Structures are given as structure tokens and as C-alpha cells.
Amino acid sequence: MPTWYSDGTVSVSNGQTTVTGVGTAWVANAQLGQAVYLPDNRLYEIAAVVSNTQITLTRAYQGSTQTGAVYQILPIEGLLDEASNALFSAISEMRSHNEGTLAGRFPVGTNAQPSVRGASDGNTGVNLPGGDVLDFVTNAIRRARLSSAGLQLDAPLIGTAVTQSNDDITPGRVTKVGDFGPGAVNNVPFVSDLDAQDIPVEFFQFTNAAAGTLPVPGSAGFGLQLRRFGGAAEQAAQLAFKDNASRMFFRSAFGGSYKRWFEMFHQGSAVGPVSMASGVPTGSLVESGTNANGSYTRLIDGTQTCTAKPFLTYSNGVLALAWTFPAPFVGTPALTGNMNRSSMNAGVTPASRDVGAMTFGSITNTTASVVVETVPGGASFQSGDTSNCFVQAVGRWA
């Protein structure tokens, strides 16, 4: 700020406009229009700065003549200049604010100093990096970015915006990893009643004590609710896996009630023991086996086929055998068979043309007699005759 100038002394005469100085430097420190305070305690306007030791006043000095007197030059114009400059600077700054921040236009910021930030928390706020992008920043780290491409979140969602449990079905909430099963480690939801109509679409698990109809009675497992329409006209579908076994089941529901479970077969379960309960297959697709009495095949629909290649031996003028089936039937089966002609030619007395058809008798669900006779007028079988044959019985195991 300009200061009053008072170096040296002055001499001034009454009625004169000339002021003479000693030890003064008025060329650099006095200006036209400034005020000078003279010994008569009056202010006079400077009309001209003639030299470092002479100035001219705009009006005559009114006091008594003085020599070696003190004086002071007041830099009134400098003070006005400073005030004017300060005012114009303030106006310019206000204009920039009015056209910028106060008008809702903020400068480009950084993560460390966002465009809009708190007075006491300068690294938290909203940043405007340009390019139609809006960044949300806390602790100098961008947590979210909104652009025309979409909203990018770089911080986890928490609170009631996300599911609060592994089976939270509150509308509008984002599902966390592991809820409803996907991505879960030991946190798959338990279902207490497999027949319940309010099971959401999810992965689930159930204990062997769960209510409803279990795929395998008394066995725990895991499942997937594939579909669900609630209400009395419920439509749903379930997929279930037996615990500690490679067995998979599915079923559907219509009109509010589930149908029975159906097991899906694979290369590990298609062949094995077959079984049936109340007319419903409960075992594998195909069962087969071989023992001393031959081979058998059981199908899932209850069909059973037994085969054997036994030897017929001579008995009372015929070749015969008593065949015990390799697996029992539930009723009497239908039998067919034939002799091995090459074996017959080598091991029996009659010629091939003299041998009659194979017949069966005394048929039960476990045994049947097999007999081969000669045709009338043909050669008879003799003691020691024997022949290999093929026999087959077809019936039902259930």
C-alpha cells in the first residue's frame, strides 16, 4: 500500500505557489493531483512536479513563510488506484464465479482434488474429468463412474441394496455371490419342505428329515428349483441329487401339487439291479447275470429273459433235461429252444431227419423240463446219446 512521503524539509512563502525542498526526491515520489500537507496544517493539491526539489501548488500558500519545515505528501491517487484495482479484481473474480461455479460449471478435477469437494475433506467429492463422465471419489480413490456407456462401480454394494441372507427374496435387491446357491461354499440354503409352494428359483439342500416327498425316502441331498409360478395354480420344476451317490432326479408341479420323482440314468446307473415298487420302477434300466443255470436279463419294464446252453442226455428213449432258470419269474414263462445239429450228429444214434422238435413240460416260475423225441418210424435214441442245445424262457420278473 502507498505510504506518505516526507523526506527532507521545505521552504514556502505566504501567497506563493512554489515549494522548495532540501533533501527531497519529488520526481519519483510525488505526482500531479496528489496532496501535500504544509506547515500551516492545510492540504494543497500539487499542480506540477518541477524537479526533485521544487513543486508547484494549484493555489497560493496561505500560512506564514517557513524555512526548513516538515511536510508530508499524501499518495491519494495511489490509494485510489489500489482501491480501484482491488475492486476490479473482485469484480473479475465474482464474474468468474458467476460464470463458473455459481452457475453450476465446475473445473476439471482429479481424484486427489475432485471438481466438487468438501472444505475439510478435499479428496472426497464429485470429479468432472470431461468426456461426458462423472466420477464419485472418496479418499482420493474413484468408487464409481457414470458415463453414456453405463454405471461402473468400483466399490462393493452393501446395505439393503443387496440381499441380506442366502434366501432373501426382497424385490429390487441385488443378489450377492453365494446367495441362492451360485458361488456358495457351505452356505447353500436349506429347504425344510420339498413340496412347499414358496421355494424360490435357487440351489438348495435338504436333510433326510425334510418334509414333503424326498427323491429317495430317508436320504438327504441337494437340489435346484428350476421354475416357479406361485399361487394355487403353481407350476414348478425341481432337480435333485442324492447325497453321497451319483443319482439324479427331477419332477414337476401343476395346479399346486408335485408329481412323482423320476430318476435320470447315465452310464454309471443304467446297468445294475432292477426293482419296482407298486408298479413304479425304482432301480436300474437293465440287470443281467450269469450262473451255473445260464444267463438272465431283466429290463426296467419287468421283462425277463433267461437263456442256457445245457446238454440233453438219454432217458427212457428220449433226450431230456430238467432246467432250473438262472433267475426266477413271477409266473410261468414262454419257452423256446433247439438242438445243436453238429453236436447231435456226433453224439446221437438217429440221423438228423429222425429227430423231432423240442418240447417243454412241468413249467413253473423256476424250472421246466426239456424233451426231444424221434419222429414216428425213425431210429430211436440209444443209451449214451447226448446233445448240446439252446433254450430260452421269456416272462416277467415283476
C-alpha positions as MATLAB code, in Angstrom:
seq = 'MPTWYSDGTVSVSNGQTTVTGVGTAWVANAQLGQAVYLPDNRLYEIAAVVSNTQITLTRAYQGSTQTGAVYQILPIEGLLDEASNALFSAISEMRSHNEGTLAGRFPVGTNAQPSVRGASDGNTGVNLPGGDVLDFVTNAIRRARLSSAGLQLDAPLIGTAVTQSNDDITPGRVTKVGDFGPGAVNNVPFVSDLDAQDIPVEFFQFTNAAAGTLPVPGSAGFGLQLRRFGGAAEQAAQLAFKDNASRMFFRSAFGGSYKRWFEMFHQGSAVGPVSMASGVPTGSLVESGTNANGSYTRLIDGTQTCTAKPFLTYSNGVLALAWTFPAPFVGTPALTGNMNRSSMNAGVTPASRDVGAMTFGSITNTTASVVVETVPGGASFQSGDTSNCFVQAVGRWA';
ca = [
       0.000    0.000    0.000;
       1.421    3.535   -0.820;
       2.879    5.477    2.158;
       3.094    9.222    2.865;
       6.362   10.786    1.623;
       8.171   13.211    3.963;
      11.900   13.017    3.242;
      13.816   16.325    3.642;
      12.383   19.781    4.506;
      10.545   22.545    2.653;
      10.616   26.315    2.394;
       7.428   28.138    1.429;
       6.368   31.797    1.331;
       2.967   33.246    2.066;
       0.954   33.942   -1.084;
       3.285   31.885   -3.301;
       2.617   28.622   -5.213;
       6.238   27.442   -5.297;
       7.503   24.991   -2.693;
      11.272   24.449   -2.459;
      12.726   21.309   -0.931;
      16.031   20.270    0.607;
      16.934   16.511    0.641;
      13.804   15.717   -1.335;
      13.259   13.347   -4.301;
       9.934   14.507   -5.611;
      10.249   13.281   -9.210;
       9.881    9.662   -8.054;
       7.678   10.235   -5.038;
       5.204   12.961   -5.959;
       2.597   13.160   -8.710;
       0.234   15.666  -10.218;
      -3.022   15.695   -8.287;
      -1.600   14.386   -5.039;
      -1.948   16.368   -1.796;
       0.843   17.926    0.223;
       0.442   18.762    3.924;
       2.314   22.022    4.652;
       3.292   23.843    7.885;
       0.038   25.804    8.063;
      -1.731   22.465    8.645;
      -3.549   22.713    5.332;
      -3.661   20.351    2.367;
      -2.686   21.704   -1.057;
      -3.047   19.972   -4.416;
       0.158   19.541   -6.427;
      -0.138   21.256   -9.812;
       3.266   20.145  -11.133;
       6.460   18.360  -10.090;
       9.152   20.640  -11.463;
      12.191   18.775  -10.083;
      13.359   16.724   -7.152;
      13.462   19.971   -5.110;
      10.574   22.017   -6.492;
       6.827   21.541   -6.841;
       4.059   23.940   -7.790;
       0.737   24.229   -5.969;
      -2.665   24.768   -7.593;
      -3.357   27.648   -5.118;
      -1.182   30.023   -3.104;
       0.188   29.052    0.284;
      -1.928   30.734    2.966;
       0.259   30.316    6.017;
       3.243   32.262    7.288;
       6.556   31.987    5.489;
       8.536   28.914    6.658;
      12.068   27.604    6.079;
      13.291   24.028    6.844;
       9.805   22.988    7.764;
       8.413   19.436    7.795;
       5.786   18.346    5.275;
       4.015   15.227    4.020;
       2.867   14.226    0.537;
      -0.296   12.099    0.585;
      -0.408    9.472   -2.257;
      -4.158    9.914   -2.673;
      -4.118    8.747   -6.298;
      -2.156    5.593   -5.312;
      -4.729    4.724   -2.690;
      -7.495    5.238   -5.202;
      -5.599    3.129   -7.743;
      -5.206    0.332   -5.229;
      -8.855    0.523   -4.277;
      -9.847    0.597   -7.925;
      -7.597   -2.333   -8.790;
      -8.913   -4.331   -5.834;
     -12.479   -3.562   -6.867;
     -11.886   -4.601  -10.473;
     -10.124   -7.767   -9.271;
     -13.076   -8.602   -7.028;
     -15.500   -7.925   -9.863;
     -13.472  -10.158  -12.177;
     -13.378  -12.950   -9.608;
     -17.086  -12.630   -8.946;
     -17.719  -12.722  -12.688;
     -15.645  -15.917  -12.996;
     -17.608  -17.470  -10.134;
     -20.901  -16.354  -11.613;
     -19.945  -17.817  -14.964;
     -18.376  -20.925  -13.412;
     -19.033  -22.459  -10.006;
     -22.033  -20.320   -9.067;
     -23.535  -21.041  -12.482;
     -23.090  -24.784  -11.936;
     -19.967  -25.080  -14.103;
     -17.074  -26.662  -12.221;
     -13.461  -27.082  -13.297;
     -11.840  -30.378  -14.276;
     -10.604  -32.093  -11.135;
      -8.573  -35.114  -10.131;
      -9.110  -37.984   -7.746;
      -6.928  -36.165   -5.227;
      -8.872  -32.911   -5.703;
     -12.328  -33.578   -7.159;
     -14.166  -30.833   -9.033;
     -16.747  -30.577   -6.223;
     -15.306  -31.357   -2.791;
     -15.733  -30.568    0.857;
     -13.940  -27.726    2.597;
     -12.489  -30.036    5.251;
     -12.310  -33.191    3.127;
     -10.659  -32.165   -0.100;
     -10.069  -35.656   -1.508;
     -13.740  -36.671   -1.407;
     -16.414  -35.458   -3.782;
     -17.561  -35.496   -7.381;
     -14.991  -35.207  -10.146;
     -15.644  -33.976  -13.691;
     -12.776  -35.328  -15.834;
     -14.531  -34.443  -19.092;
     -15.757  -36.612  -21.930;
     -19.307  -36.850  -20.556;
     -18.021  -38.659  -17.469;
     -18.993  -38.230  -13.818;
     -16.728  -39.771  -11.145;
     -17.577  -40.341   -7.486;
     -14.470  -40.157   -5.300;
     -13.701  -40.904   -1.654;
     -10.264  -40.738   -0.046;
      -8.745  -39.847   -3.447;
      -9.983  -43.131   -4.978;
     -12.661  -43.358   -7.636;
     -15.512  -45.560   -6.385;
     -17.957  -45.177   -9.297;
     -18.052  -43.739  -12.812;
     -21.184  -42.704  -14.686;
     -20.898  -42.267  -18.449;
     -23.047  -42.669  -21.520;
     -21.840  -46.287  -21.627;
     -23.325  -47.047  -18.205;
     -22.561  -47.011  -14.476;
     -19.270  -48.611  -13.440;
     -18.976  -49.490   -9.754;
     -15.516  -49.950   -8.254;
     -16.720  -50.465   -4.678;
     -18.845  -53.332   -3.331;
     -22.559  -52.822   -2.824;
     -23.568  -53.104    0.824;
     -26.586  -52.387    2.973;
     -30.169  -53.024    1.939;
     -29.298  -52.657   -1.749;
     -28.158  -56.296   -1.634;
     -29.704  -59.490   -0.310;
     -29.473  -59.830    3.467;
     -29.468  -63.643    3.619;
     -28.944  -66.611    1.332;
     -32.681  -66.815    0.617;
     -33.701  -63.126    0.725;
     -36.360  -62.578   -1.971;
     -36.996  -58.866   -1.299;
     -37.780  -57.208   -4.677;
     -35.177  -54.790   -6.037;
     -32.178  -56.167   -4.158;
     -29.011  -57.306   -5.902;
     -28.076  -60.926   -5.209;
     -24.703  -61.387   -3.508;
     -22.333  -64.162   -4.551;
     -23.385  -67.312   -2.720;
     -26.986  -66.298   -2.060;
     -29.483  -68.760   -3.516;
     -26.542  -71.130   -4.051;
     -24.426  -69.906   -7.017;
     -20.841  -69.458   -5.862;
     -21.627  -70.574   -2.322;
     -19.205  -72.534   -0.159;
     -21.065  -74.336    2.654;
     -23.829  -71.745    2.505;
     -26.441  -73.312    0.214;
     -29.950  -72.587    1.565;
     -31.766  -75.417    3.346;
     -35.309  -76.307    2.288;
     -37.399  -77.767    5.099;
     -40.285  -78.906    2.893;
     -39.632  -80.031   -0.682;
     -43.334  -79.797   -1.502;
     -43.641  -76.183   -0.328;
     -45.061  -73.803   -2.899;
     -42.871  -70.829   -1.947;
     -39.417  -72.202   -2.807;
     -37.718  -69.549   -4.994;
     -35.665  -70.397   -8.052;
     -32.393  -71.372   -6.358;
     -29.912  -74.080   -5.500;
     -30.840  -75.741   -2.213;
     -30.083  -78.652    0.088;
     -32.301  -80.797    2.271;
     -31.837  -83.231    5.131;
     -33.176  -86.750    5.414;
     -35.800  -85.362    7.809;
     -37.160  -82.753    5.387;
     -40.912  -82.667    4.904;
     -42.504  -83.390    1.573;
     -41.664  -86.152   -0.878;
     -37.942  -86.910   -0.979;
     -36.403  -88.387   -4.150;
     -35.049  -91.267   -2.089;
     -37.010  -91.706    1.157;
     -34.842  -91.104    4.206;
     -31.916  -89.712    2.190;
     -30.543  -86.176    2.194;
     -29.469  -84.396   -0.941;
     -29.100  -81.237   -2.987;
     -31.421  -79.650   -5.488;
     -32.221  -76.902   -7.931;
     -35.575  -75.185   -8.172;
     -35.780  -74.647  -11.926;
     -39.097  -72.883  -12.212;
     -41.832  -71.477  -10.013;
     -45.148  -69.724  -10.519;
     -46.761  -69.131   -7.147;
     -50.350  -69.380   -6.083;
     -52.927  -72.136   -6.214;
     -52.135  -72.838   -9.875;
     -48.480  -73.366   -9.058;
     -46.202  -74.586  -11.816;
     -42.734  -75.628  -10.755;
     -39.869  -77.942  -11.600;
     -37.188  -79.436   -9.362;
     -33.914  -81.203   -9.969;
     -32.403  -83.185   -7.081;
     -29.260  -85.190   -6.363;
     -28.995  -87.882   -3.730;
     -26.334  -87.193   -1.140;
     -23.170  -89.319   -1.459;
     -24.428  -91.031   -4.622;
     -24.407  -90.387   -8.355;
     -28.185  -90.335   -8.663;
     -30.222  -87.515  -10.182;
     -33.992  -86.989  -10.125;
     -36.485  -84.488  -11.489;
     -40.173  -83.722  -11.139;
     -42.685  -81.012  -11.960;
     -45.748  -79.499  -10.346;
     -49.026  -78.384  -11.863;
     -52.068  -76.996  -10.146;
     -50.388  -76.718   -6.775;
     -49.118  -80.288   -6.336;
     -45.938  -82.046   -7.343;
     -45.893  -85.173   -9.473;
     -43.696  -88.115   -8.547;
     -39.938  -88.075   -8.889;
     -38.277  -89.533  -11.997;
     -34.695  -90.741  -11.943;
     -32.325  -89.890  -14.796;
     -29.952  -92.629  -15.853;
     -26.367  -92.489  -17.082;
     -23.595  -94.899  -17.935;
     -22.998  -95.472  -14.261;
     -26.596  -96.279  -13.357;
     -28.225  -97.737  -16.496;
     -26.965 -101.247  -15.727;
     -27.496 -102.672  -12.252;
     -30.152 -104.257  -10.052;
     -33.674 -103.517  -11.243;
     -36.515 -103.057   -8.785;
     -40.118 -101.971   -8.716;
     -42.476 -100.656   -6.053;
     -46.234 -100.565   -6.630;
     -45.671 -100.860  -10.345;
     -43.159  -97.998  -10.433;
     -39.570  -98.862  -11.426;
     -37.088  -97.847   -8.753;
     -33.836  -99.459   -9.876;
     -31.595  -99.508  -12.933;
     -32.660  -99.871  -16.557;
     -31.098 -103.273  -17.210;
     -29.911 -106.060  -14.932;
     -28.029 -109.093  -16.199;
     -26.248 -112.031  -14.652;
     -24.810 -115.480  -15.262;
     -24.661 -118.556  -13.053;
     -24.473 -122.341  -13.429;
     -28.023 -122.444  -14.802;
     -27.430 -119.939  -17.614;
     -27.774 -116.205  -18.134;
     -30.617 -113.790  -17.490;
     -31.532 -110.223  -18.445;
     -34.093 -108.118  -16.599;
     -35.471 -104.887  -18.068;
     -36.888 -101.930  -16.165;
     -40.401 -102.632  -17.510;
     -40.488 -106.033  -15.756;
     -39.482 -108.206  -18.723;
     -37.078 -111.081  -18.011;
     -35.251 -113.353  -20.454;
     -33.328 -116.473  -19.396;
     -31.054 -118.453  -21.719;
     -28.827 -121.508  -21.399;
     -26.839 -123.989  -23.488;
     -27.175 -127.204  -21.480;
     -26.625 -130.845  -22.551;
     -29.518 -133.186  -23.224;
     -28.895 -136.779  -22.083;
     -30.623 -140.098  -22.837;
     -33.535 -141.062  -20.604;
     -36.198 -143.688  -21.408;
     -35.908 -143.411  -25.166;
     -35.662 -139.587  -25.345;
     -33.090 -136.874  -24.750;
     -34.099 -134.724  -21.788;
     -33.002 -132.351  -19.036;
     -34.543 -130.505  -16.093;
     -33.691 -126.804  -16.468;
     -33.635 -124.544  -13.414;
     -33.867 -120.964  -14.589;
     -30.867 -118.744  -13.737;
     -33.358 -116.233  -12.222;
     -36.955 -116.836  -11.089;
     -40.011 -115.418  -12.833;
     -43.194 -114.133  -11.188;
     -45.249 -116.513  -13.347;
     -44.691 -119.264  -15.901;
     -42.572 -118.073  -18.826;
     -42.797 -118.939  -22.508;
     -40.015 -121.301  -23.651;
     -38.323 -121.952  -26.969;
     -35.258 -123.950  -27.931;
     -33.432 -126.111  -30.417;
     -30.728 -128.736  -30.596;
     -27.223 -128.140  -31.801;
     -27.231 -130.155  -35.057;
     -23.487 -130.528  -35.253;
     -23.393 -131.800  -31.692;
     -26.364 -134.084  -32.399;
     -24.715 -135.672  -35.449;
     -21.668 -136.509  -33.435;
     -23.336 -137.690  -30.250;
     -26.640 -139.406  -31.048;
     -27.681 -142.550  -32.882;
     -30.611 -141.298  -35.046;
     -29.970 -139.303  -38.168;
     -30.918 -135.658  -38.126;
     -34.086 -136.389  -40.121;
     -35.298 -138.748  -37.425;
     -35.085 -136.163  -34.604;
     -38.302 -134.367  -33.698;
     -38.998 -130.949  -32.217;
     -38.039 -129.839  -28.715;
     -40.905 -129.726  -26.229;
     -41.283 -128.340  -22.720;
     -43.271 -129.517  -19.751;
     -43.721 -129.150  -15.985;
     -43.166 -125.402  -16.340;
     -43.069 -123.352  -13.135;
     -41.654 -119.951  -12.332;
     -38.275 -121.570  -11.542;
     -37.941 -124.780  -13.610;
     -39.043 -126.576  -16.763;
     -38.400 -129.998  -18.317;
     -36.906 -130.134  -21.819;
     -37.569 -133.176  -24.060;
     -36.530 -134.177  -27.590;
     -38.100 -137.301  -29.177;
     -37.604 -139.058  -32.507;
     -40.258 -138.961  -35.211;
     -42.532 -141.996  -35.612;
     -40.863 -144.688  -37.705;
     -37.435 -143.179  -37.289;
     -34.422 -144.584  -35.487;
     -34.545 -144.356  -31.707;
     -32.166 -142.707  -29.286;
     -29.833 -145.114  -27.550;
     -28.261 -145.151  -24.132;
     -25.260 -142.834  -24.083;
     -26.680 -140.405  -26.658;
     -26.179 -136.722  -25.738;
     -26.514 -133.381  -27.461;
     -25.918 -129.718  -26.701;
     -28.939 -127.411  -27.096;
     -30.097 -123.818  -26.727;
     -33.094 -122.950  -24.525;
     -34.779 -119.622  -23.785;
     -37.507 -118.564  -21.368;
     -39.244 -115.171  -21.628;
     -41.548 -113.814  -18.941;
     -41.628 -111.206  -16.214;
     -39.624 -110.631  -13.094;
     -42.229 -108.180  -11.735;
];
